[in-house]
Backbone as JSON, one array per atom type, in Angstrom:
{
  "sequence": "MVYCTKTDAKDNSKVTYTDLGYATDVLYDTFLDSLIALACSIVDNYCCVPSGFFDAGGLAFSNQLYDYRYRWISLKYYPVLTLTKVEYNTQGYGLAASWSEIVSPDYIVKMDEGLLMLVNKSPAVEENSVRVSYTAGYSAVPSPIKHVAIQLCCNALHVILQRKISPIVRQDDLTLKVLSGDIFSRELRTVLGSYVRRNVVSA",
  "N": [[36.42, 104.96, 20.06], [37.64, 105.14, 22.97], [38.93, 104.48, 25.96], [40.51, 105.56, 27.84], [42.58, 108.46, 28.38], [45.21, 110.44, 26.8], [46.37, 112.03, 28.73], [45.78, 110.55, 31.03], [47.45, 108.33, 30.59], [49.99, 109.53, 30.57], [50.12, 110.77, 33.12], [49.9, 108.6, 34.87], [51.91, 106.82, 34.11], [54.22, 108.3, 34.25], [56.05, 108.68, 32.28], [57.78, 110.59, 30.0], [57.93, 112.5, 26.9], [60.57, 113.01, 26.28], [61.86, 110.97, 27.6], [61.43, 108.77, 25.97], [62.66, 109.51, 23.71], [61.44, 111.18, 21.86], [61.09, 114.09, 19.81], [59.28, 116.13, 20.27], [56.38, 116.89, 22.31], [54.07, 116.69, 20.87], [54.58, 114.75, 18.89], [54.87, 112.6, 20.58], [52.26, 112.45, 21.6], [50.89, 111.61, 19.31], [51.89, 109.04, 19.07], [50.87, 108.01, 21.47], [48.14, 108.03, 20.95], [47.85, 105.88, 19.17], [48.73, 103.86, 20.84], [46.82, 103.85, 22.89], [44.59, 103.1, 21.4], [45.36, 100.49, 20.8], [45.43, 99.38, 23.39], [42.71, 99.57, 24.1], [41.64, 97.88, 22.19], [42.74, 95.45, 23.02], [41.34, 95.11, 25.42], [38.66, 94.95, 24.45], [38.82, 92.64, 22.8], [39.53, 90.67, 24.67], [37.27, 90.69, 26.29], [35.39, 89.82, 24.54], [33.72, 91.49, 22.98], [32.3, 93.91, 20.66], [34.26, 96.45, 18.97], [34.66, 99.37, 20.85], [32.59, 98.91, 22.64], [32.54, 99.53, 25.35], [32.5, 102.25, 25.41], [31.23, 105.45, 26.47], [27.76, 105.53, 26.61], [27.33, 103.26, 25.15], [26.79, 100.72, 22.54], [24.9, 100.5, 19.52], [22.78, 97.95, 18.28], [21.37, 96.5, 15.49], [18.53, 94.78, 14.3], [19.16, 92.14, 15.17], [19.12, 88.63, 15.02], [17.38, 86.01, 16.69], [16.86, 82.72, 18.02], [13.74, 81.13, 18.85], [13.16, 79.15, 21.22], [13.01, 78.64, 23.85], [11.9, 79.79, 27.08], [13.11, 82.25, 27.93], [14.92, 84.6, 26.01], [18.25, 85.08, 25.33], [19.96, 87.94, 24.9], [22.7, 88.89, 22.84], [24.54, 90.82, 23.71], [25.01, 92.64, 26.7], [24.95, 94.73, 29.67], [21.65, 95.96, 28.8], [20.91, 99.09, 27.52], [18.91, 100.55, 26.15], [15.93, 99.37, 24.66], [15.03, 99.13, 21.46], [13.4, 98.01, 19.38], [11.3, 95.17, 19.06], [10.61, 92.29, 17.26], [8.71, 89.65, 15.68], [8.62, 86.67, 13.67], [5.99, 85.95, 11.59], [5.5, 84.08, 9.71], [5.49, 80.7, 8.37], [7.57, 77.67, 8.08], [9.74, 77.59, 5.26], [8.69, 79.78, 4.04], [8.9, 83.24, 3.08], [10.17, 85.51, 5.48], [8.01, 87.41, 7.57], [7.82, 90.24, 9.36], [6.54, 91.22, 12.46], [5.92, 93.82, 14.66], [6.4, 93.87, 18.18], [5.04, 95.29, 21.03], [5.49, 96.72, 24.3], [3.03, 95.83, 26.73], [3.71, 93.28, 25.77], [6.1, 92.03, 25.84], [8.78, 91.14, 28.06], [11.64, 92.44, 29.59], [14.81, 91.95, 30.99], [17.01, 94.18, 31.77], [19.69, 94.41, 32.81], [20.64, 91.81, 32.64], [20.23, 91.16, 30.04], [18.04, 89.67, 29.08], [15.18, 88.5, 27.39], [11.68, 88.1, 27.15], [8.92, 86.91, 25.35], [5.5, 87.74, 25.48], [2.38, 86.34, 25.18], [2.82, 86.1, 22.49], [3.86, 84.15, 19.8], [6.29, 83.01, 17.65], [6.04, 81.64, 14.32], [7.95, 79.87, 13.51], [11.0, 78.35, 14.77], [13.81, 78.9, 14.4], [15.84, 81.76, 14.1], [13.71, 83.56, 14.53], [13.0, 85.72, 16.02], [13.52, 89.16, 16.11], [15.63, 91.73, 17.12], [16.33, 95.05, 18.03], [18.57, 97.09, 19.71], [20.34, 98.96, 22.27], [23.35, 98.35, 23.86], [25.57, 98.23, 26.67], [27.28, 100.73, 28.51], [26.46, 103.69, 30.35], [28.52, 105.35, 31.03], [32.09, 105.02, 30.71], [33.06, 102.12, 32.34], [34.69, 102.14, 35.52], [36.59, 100.0, 36.15], [37.25, 99.17, 33.54], [38.42, 101.46, 32.45], [40.6, 101.64, 34.19], [42.06, 99.29, 33.53], [42.7, 99.82, 30.84], [44.33, 102.09, 31.15], [46.43, 100.96, 32.65], [47.42, 99.08, 30.86], [48.48, 100.77, 28.9], [50.42, 102.1, 30.46], [52.05, 99.94, 31.25], [53.0, 99.13, 28.74], [54.44, 101.42, 27.98], [56.41, 101.44, 29.94], [57.74, 99.05, 29.36], [58.75, 99.67, 26.82], [60.41, 101.8, 27.51], [62.17, 100.46, 29.2], [63.42, 98.76, 27.41], [64.79, 100.62, 26.0], [66.64, 101.69, 27.79], [67.81, 99.59, 29.19], [70.65, 97.57, 30.0], [72.68, 95.37, 27.97], [72.92, 92.05, 28.87], [75.33, 89.66, 29.2], [75.97, 86.26, 29.24], [78.17, 83.84, 29.08], [77.66, 82.54, 25.93], [75.15, 83.5, 25.76], [72.83, 86.05, 25.23], [70.94, 88.44, 26.84], [68.08, 90.55, 27.28], [67.09, 92.77, 29.78], [63.98, 92.94, 30.64], [60.38, 93.26, 30.83], [58.04, 91.22, 29.27], [55.25, 90.87, 28.99], [52.48, 92.8, 28.84], [49.87, 92.54, 29.56], [48.77, 91.56, 32.27], [48.03, 88.86, 34.62], [46.6, 89.86, 36.75], [45.29, 92.08, 35.63], [43.64, 90.79, 33.81], [41.99, 89.47, 35.59], [40.59, 91.62, 36.71], [38.97, 92.27, 34.57], [37.24, 90.18, 34.48], [34.39, 90.04, 35.13], [33.32, 91.4, 33.02], [33.48, 90.0, 30.71], [31.99, 88.75, 27.82], [30.71, 85.98, 26.79], [29.8, 83.89, 23.96], [26.35, 83.22, 23.74], [23.38, 81.17, 24.06], [19.85, 80.99, 23.5], [17.98, 80.78, 26.5]],
  "CA": [[36.79, 103.95, 21.04], [38.68, 105.66, 23.86], [38.6, 104.15, 27.34], [41.34, 106.41, 28.68], [43.12, 109.6, 27.63], [46.67, 110.6, 26.8], [46.74, 112.58, 30.04], [45.77, 109.41, 31.95], [48.65, 107.52, 30.35], [51.17, 110.3, 30.98], [50.12, 111.0, 34.57], [50.07, 107.36, 35.61], [53.18, 106.16, 33.77], [55.33, 109.22, 34.54], [56.99, 108.62, 31.16], [57.67, 111.8, 29.18], [58.37, 112.33, 25.51], [62.04, 112.97, 26.23], [62.29, 109.64, 28.06], [61.37, 107.82, 24.86], [63.45, 110.0, 22.59], [60.67, 111.98, 20.91], [61.57, 115.47, 19.72], [58.26, 117.03, 20.82], [55.25, 116.24, 22.96], [53.07, 116.43, 19.83], [54.91, 113.45, 18.33], [54.56, 111.63, 21.64], [50.8, 112.33, 21.62], [50.49, 110.79, 18.17], [52.2, 107.66, 19.45], [49.95, 107.59, 22.53], [46.84, 107.75, 20.31], [47.88, 104.5, 18.65], [48.89, 102.96, 21.99], [45.52, 103.77, 23.55], [43.74, 102.28, 20.53], [45.79, 99.11, 21.0], [44.97, 98.97, 24.73], [41.25, 99.39, 24.04], [41.42, 96.69, 21.39], [43.04, 94.3, 23.88], [40.2, 94.98, 26.34], [37.5, 94.47, 23.69], [39.04, 91.26, 22.37], [39.49, 89.77, 25.82], [35.9, 90.64, 26.79], [34.54, 89.27, 23.47], [32.72, 92.49, 22.61], [32.71, 94.7, 19.49], [35.07, 97.63, 19.22], [33.95, 100.51, 21.41], [31.43, 98.5, 23.44], [32.58, 100.16, 26.67], [32.42, 103.7, 25.29], [30.06, 106.05, 27.11], [26.56, 105.48, 25.77], [27.19, 101.92, 24.59], [26.73, 100.49, 21.1], [23.58, 100.12, 19.0], [22.73, 96.73, 17.48], [20.13, 96.53, 14.73], [17.97, 93.59, 13.64], [19.82, 90.89, 15.54], [18.19, 87.5, 14.97], [17.48, 85.03, 17.77], [15.95, 81.56, 17.98], [12.71, 81.11, 19.88], [13.0, 77.76, 21.62], [12.87, 78.55, 25.28], [11.12, 80.86, 27.68], [13.87, 83.5, 27.86], [15.88, 84.79, 24.92], [19.44, 85.77, 25.83], [20.56, 88.85, 23.93], [24.14, 88.62, 22.73], [25.31, 91.79, 24.49], [24.32, 93.22, 27.85], [23.59, 95.16, 29.97], [20.91, 96.69, 27.77], [20.59, 100.46, 27.89], [17.59, 100.83, 25.59], [15.37, 98.38, 23.74], [14.42, 99.96, 20.42], [12.33, 97.32, 18.68], [11.21, 93.72, 19.14], [9.74, 91.77, 16.21], [8.72, 88.2, 15.53], [8.26, 86.2, 12.34], [4.64, 85.37, 11.6], [5.39, 83.1, 8.62], [5.92, 79.34, 8.67], [8.78, 77.16, 7.43], [9.78, 77.63, 3.81], [8.09, 81.03, 3.55], [9.67, 84.45, 3.37], [9.84, 86.06, 6.79], [7.18, 88.6, 7.68], [8.11, 90.68, 10.71], [5.5, 91.98, 13.14], [6.51, 94.42, 15.86], [5.79, 93.61, 19.49], [5.22, 96.44, 21.93], [5.21, 96.46, 25.71], [3.55, 94.82, 27.66], [3.77, 91.94, 25.17], [7.41, 91.43, 26.11], [9.42, 91.48, 29.31], [13.09, 92.47, 29.4], [15.69, 92.18, 32.13], [18.03, 94.99, 31.12], [21.04, 94.11, 33.29], [21.02, 90.46, 32.23], [20.02, 90.98, 28.6], [17.07, 88.58, 28.88], [13.93, 88.96, 26.78], [10.62, 87.12, 27.09], [7.72, 87.32, 24.64], [4.28, 87.45, 26.23], [1.21, 86.2, 24.3], [3.25, 86.11, 21.09], [4.66, 82.96, 19.48], [6.68, 82.93, 16.25], [5.59, 80.44, 13.62], [9.11, 78.98, 13.39], [11.92, 78.5, 15.89], [15.12, 79.46, 14.06], [15.92, 83.16, 13.65], [12.31, 83.99, 14.45], [12.82, 86.95, 16.79], [14.47, 90.18, 15.65], [15.71, 92.73, 18.18], [17.23, 96.19, 17.91], [18.77, 97.6, 21.06], [21.65, 99.52, 22.61], [23.92, 97.68, 25.03], [26.82, 98.81, 27.15], [27.27, 101.5, 29.76], [26.27, 105.14, 30.16], [29.87, 105.91, 31.14], [33.11, 103.97, 30.7], [33.2, 101.58, 33.7], [35.98, 102.42, 36.15], [37.56, 98.93, 35.95], [37.68, 99.17, 32.13], [39.36, 102.58, 32.33], [41.8, 101.26, 34.93], [42.84, 98.32, 32.76], [43.24, 100.51, 29.66], [45.45, 102.92, 31.61], [47.55, 100.11, 33.06], [48.01, 98.51, 29.64], [49.32, 101.82, 28.32], [51.57, 102.3, 31.35], [52.93, 98.77, 31.14], [53.66, 99.18, 27.43], [55.42, 102.5, 28.01], [57.54, 101.04, 30.78], [58.5, 98.05, 28.62], [59.49, 100.38, 25.78], [61.48, 102.55, 28.19], [63.13, 99.48, 29.69], [64.2, 98.31, 26.25], [65.64, 101.73, 25.57], [67.72, 102.0, 28.73], [68.39, 98.43, 29.87], [71.92, 97.11, 29.42], [72.78, 94.01, 27.47], [73.53, 91.14, 29.85], [75.91, 88.52, 28.5], [76.38, 85.15, 30.08], [78.75, 82.95, 28.08], [77.21, 82.91, 24.59], [73.74, 83.88, 25.85], [72.59, 87.48, 25.37], [69.59, 88.67, 27.36], [67.63, 91.9, 27.59], [66.36, 92.8, 31.04], [62.72, 93.63, 30.43], [59.17, 92.46, 31.0], [57.46, 91.07, 27.94], [53.8, 90.77, 28.94], [51.85, 93.98, 29.43], [48.52, 92.18, 29.96], [49.04, 90.67, 33.39], [46.94, 88.06, 35.16], [45.81, 90.74, 37.6], [44.4, 92.88, 34.78], [42.62, 89.87, 33.28], [41.04, 89.22, 36.67], [39.75, 92.8, 36.81], [38.01, 92.25, 33.46], [36.47, 88.94, 34.51], [32.93, 90.2, 35.12], [32.91, 92.09, 31.8], [33.62, 89.1, 29.57], [30.72, 88.35, 27.24], [30.86, 84.78, 25.95], [28.66, 83.61, 23.11], [25.29, 82.57, 24.5], [22.22, 80.7, 23.33], [18.61, 81.27, 24.21], [17.8, 79.93, 27.66]],
  "C": [[37.95, 104.47, 21.88], [38.25, 105.39, 25.3], [39.48, 104.9, 28.34], [41.95, 107.5, 27.79], [44.64, 109.6, 27.65], [47.16, 111.14, 28.14], [46.76, 111.47, 31.09], [47.07, 108.6, 31.82], [49.91, 108.24, 30.84], [51.25, 110.41, 32.51], [50.4, 109.72, 35.35], [51.39, 106.66, 35.32], [54.39, 106.97, 34.18], [56.42, 109.16, 33.46], [56.74, 109.83, 30.27], [58.19, 111.54, 27.77], [59.88, 112.28, 25.4], [62.58, 111.62, 26.68], [62.37, 108.65, 26.91], [62.09, 108.32, 23.62], [62.68, 110.76, 21.54], [61.13, 113.43, 20.96], [60.58, 116.45, 20.35], [57.16, 116.21, 21.47], [54.15, 115.92, 21.95], [53.32, 115.06, 19.19], [54.61, 112.33, 19.32], [53.05, 111.38, 21.71], [50.3, 111.46, 20.48], [50.74, 109.32, 18.46], [51.21, 107.16, 20.5], [48.55, 107.3, 21.99], [46.79, 106.3, 19.82], [48.01, 103.49, 19.79], [47.57, 102.77, 22.72], [44.56, 102.92, 22.72], [44.07, 100.8, 20.68], [45.29, 98.58, 22.35], [43.47, 98.7, 24.74], [40.9, 98.14, 23.25], [41.69, 95.42, 22.19], [41.88, 94.04, 24.84], [39.0, 94.4, 25.62], [37.65, 93.0, 23.31], [38.95, 90.29, 23.53], [38.06, 89.61, 26.34], [34.91, 90.12, 25.75], [33.39, 90.22, 23.12], [33.21, 93.27, 21.39], [33.52, 95.92, 19.91], [34.23, 98.79, 19.74], [32.77, 100.18, 22.29], [31.37, 99.24, 24.77], [32.63, 101.69, 26.6], [31.18, 104.21, 26.02], [28.88, 106.05, 26.15], [26.35, 104.15, 25.09], [27.18, 101.88, 23.07], [25.32, 100.06, 20.7], [23.71, 98.88, 18.12], [21.36, 96.67, 16.81], [19.79, 95.16, 14.16], [18.77, 92.32, 13.93], [18.78, 89.77, 15.63], [18.47, 86.52, 16.1], [16.48, 83.9, 17.55], [14.93, 81.68, 19.11], [12.42, 79.66, 20.23], [12.69, 77.61, 23.1], [12.14, 79.78, 25.8], [11.83, 82.21, 27.55], [14.81, 83.48, 26.66], [17.04, 85.59, 25.48], [20.03, 86.64, 24.72], [22.08, 88.71, 23.98], [24.96, 89.56, 23.61], [24.44, 92.42, 25.57], [25.37, 93.85, 28.76], [22.97, 95.98, 28.84], [20.59, 98.08, 28.31], [19.2, 100.86, 27.4], [17.19, 99.7, 24.65], [14.56, 99.14, 22.71], [13.23, 99.29, 19.77], [12.43, 95.81, 18.87], [10.21, 93.26, 18.1], [9.77, 90.25, 16.22], [8.2, 87.83, 14.15], [6.91, 85.49, 12.39], [4.46, 84.29, 10.54], [5.97, 81.74, 9.02], [7.18, 78.96, 7.92], [8.65, 77.22, 5.91], [9.19, 78.88, 3.21], [8.99, 82.21, 3.9], [9.21, 85.05, 4.69], [8.96, 87.3, 6.67], [7.25, 89.05, 9.13], [7.0, 91.57, 11.26], [6.08, 92.52, 14.44], [5.69, 94.09, 17.1], [6.06, 94.83, 20.36], [4.9, 96.01, 23.35], [3.71, 96.68, 25.98], [3.63, 93.4, 27.08], [5.19, 91.38, 25.16], [7.9, 91.92, 27.46], [10.92, 91.46, 29.07], [13.78, 92.72, 30.73], [16.93, 92.87, 31.58], [19.44, 94.59, 31.52], [21.55, 92.77, 32.78], [20.87, 90.23, 30.73], [19.08, 89.84, 28.28], [15.75, 89.15, 28.4], [12.92, 87.82, 26.75], [9.44, 87.69, 26.31], [6.5, 86.89, 25.45], [3.1, 87.46, 25.25], [1.56, 86.31, 22.82], [4.14, 84.89, 20.85], [4.99, 82.96, 17.99], [6.22, 81.62, 15.62], [6.71, 79.42, 13.46], [10.04, 79.25, 14.57], [13.18, 79.27, 15.51], [15.0, 80.89, 13.55], [14.54, 83.8, 13.54], [12.0, 85.24, 15.27], [13.92, 87.93, 16.38], [14.45, 91.34, 16.64], [16.72, 93.82, 17.81], [17.35, 96.85, 19.29], [20.15, 98.25, 21.19], [22.12, 98.87, 23.9], [25.23, 98.34, 25.4], [26.6, 99.59, 28.42], [27.13, 102.98, 29.46], [27.58, 105.9, 30.26], [30.86, 104.75, 31.12], [33.27, 103.43, 32.13], [34.61, 101.82, 34.24], [37.0, 101.29, 35.99], [38.1, 98.86, 34.52], [38.71, 100.28, 31.92], [40.68, 102.23, 33.01], [42.67, 100.31, 34.12], [43.46, 98.97, 31.53], [44.44, 101.37, 30.04], [46.66, 102.06, 31.94], [48.21, 99.44, 31.86], [48.94, 99.52, 28.98], [50.58, 102.02, 29.15], [52.56, 101.15, 31.24], [53.7, 98.78, 29.83], [54.74, 100.26, 27.42], [56.64, 102.11, 28.84], [58.39, 99.96, 30.11], [59.34, 98.71, 27.54], [60.67, 101.14, 26.39], [62.57, 101.61, 28.67], [64.02, 99.0, 28.56], [65.19, 99.38, 25.81], [66.86, 101.88, 26.49], [68.42, 100.79, 29.33], [69.69, 98.0, 29.19], [71.78, 95.7, 28.86], [73.51, 93.17, 28.53], [74.04, 89.92, 29.1], [76.34, 87.47, 29.51], [76.83, 84.04, 29.13], [78.3, 83.42, 26.7], [75.77, 83.42, 24.58], [73.61, 85.38, 26.07], [71.14, 87.7, 25.76], [69.33, 90.16, 27.5], [66.84, 91.84, 28.9], [65.09, 93.63, 30.83], [61.56, 92.68, 30.68], [58.44, 92.41, 29.68], [55.96, 91.11, 27.88], [53.16, 91.96, 29.62], [50.45, 93.67, 29.98], [48.61, 91.11, 31.05], [47.8, 89.89, 33.82], [46.02, 88.92, 36.03], [44.83, 91.58, 36.78], [43.31, 92.02, 34.18], [41.56, 89.59, 34.34], [40.08, 90.4, 36.83], [38.65, 92.78, 35.75], [37.04, 91.08, 33.53], [34.97, 89.11, 34.39], [32.41, 90.91, 33.87], [33.01, 91.22, 30.55], [32.25, 88.65, 29.12], [30.93, 87.18, 26.3], [29.63, 84.63, 25.06], [27.61, 82.84, 23.9], [24.21, 82.06, 23.55], [20.99, 81.04, 24.14], [18.44, 80.31, 25.37], [16.57, 80.36, 28.44]]
}
């Protein structure tokens, strides 16, 4: 799960290892590895996707169960890169599931929207009656995702640097640090807006 690199963080933040008090660049790199992991985690959590969803090549999902109640089945994650297998349950209520594979053209899939329709096939029950294995995500890390990951790292580095160098400001009995506390700005959240994947139901 790497949406940006240490070089991206260094080049864009202009913060060096000496700025933060590290003895060597190697120690700084170790810190940046953990910072990048944190930034990627923030992106994944905000977009409601599994860890590494935006990695190049996407993520594989096996045997995900879906209800068959409506014309289109909405896959949980999209866009879909490859559809590996589609199956439906041929057994009725109260019986152990028996899965039968469906092959094209007995299904239609809208890859970008993650929508699946069965053609000439009807499961015997509604709940958890369609099983799908597929890969969803992107062939390369989307540029907006990379941008946000880089900015999160840069913002964090600048906050850390600010804490290191900012003076203590005293006003009467009140002591304040001059720094910015939120690295995940409204602007960055807006950039991620179209990548948020909320829980969906079949539609």
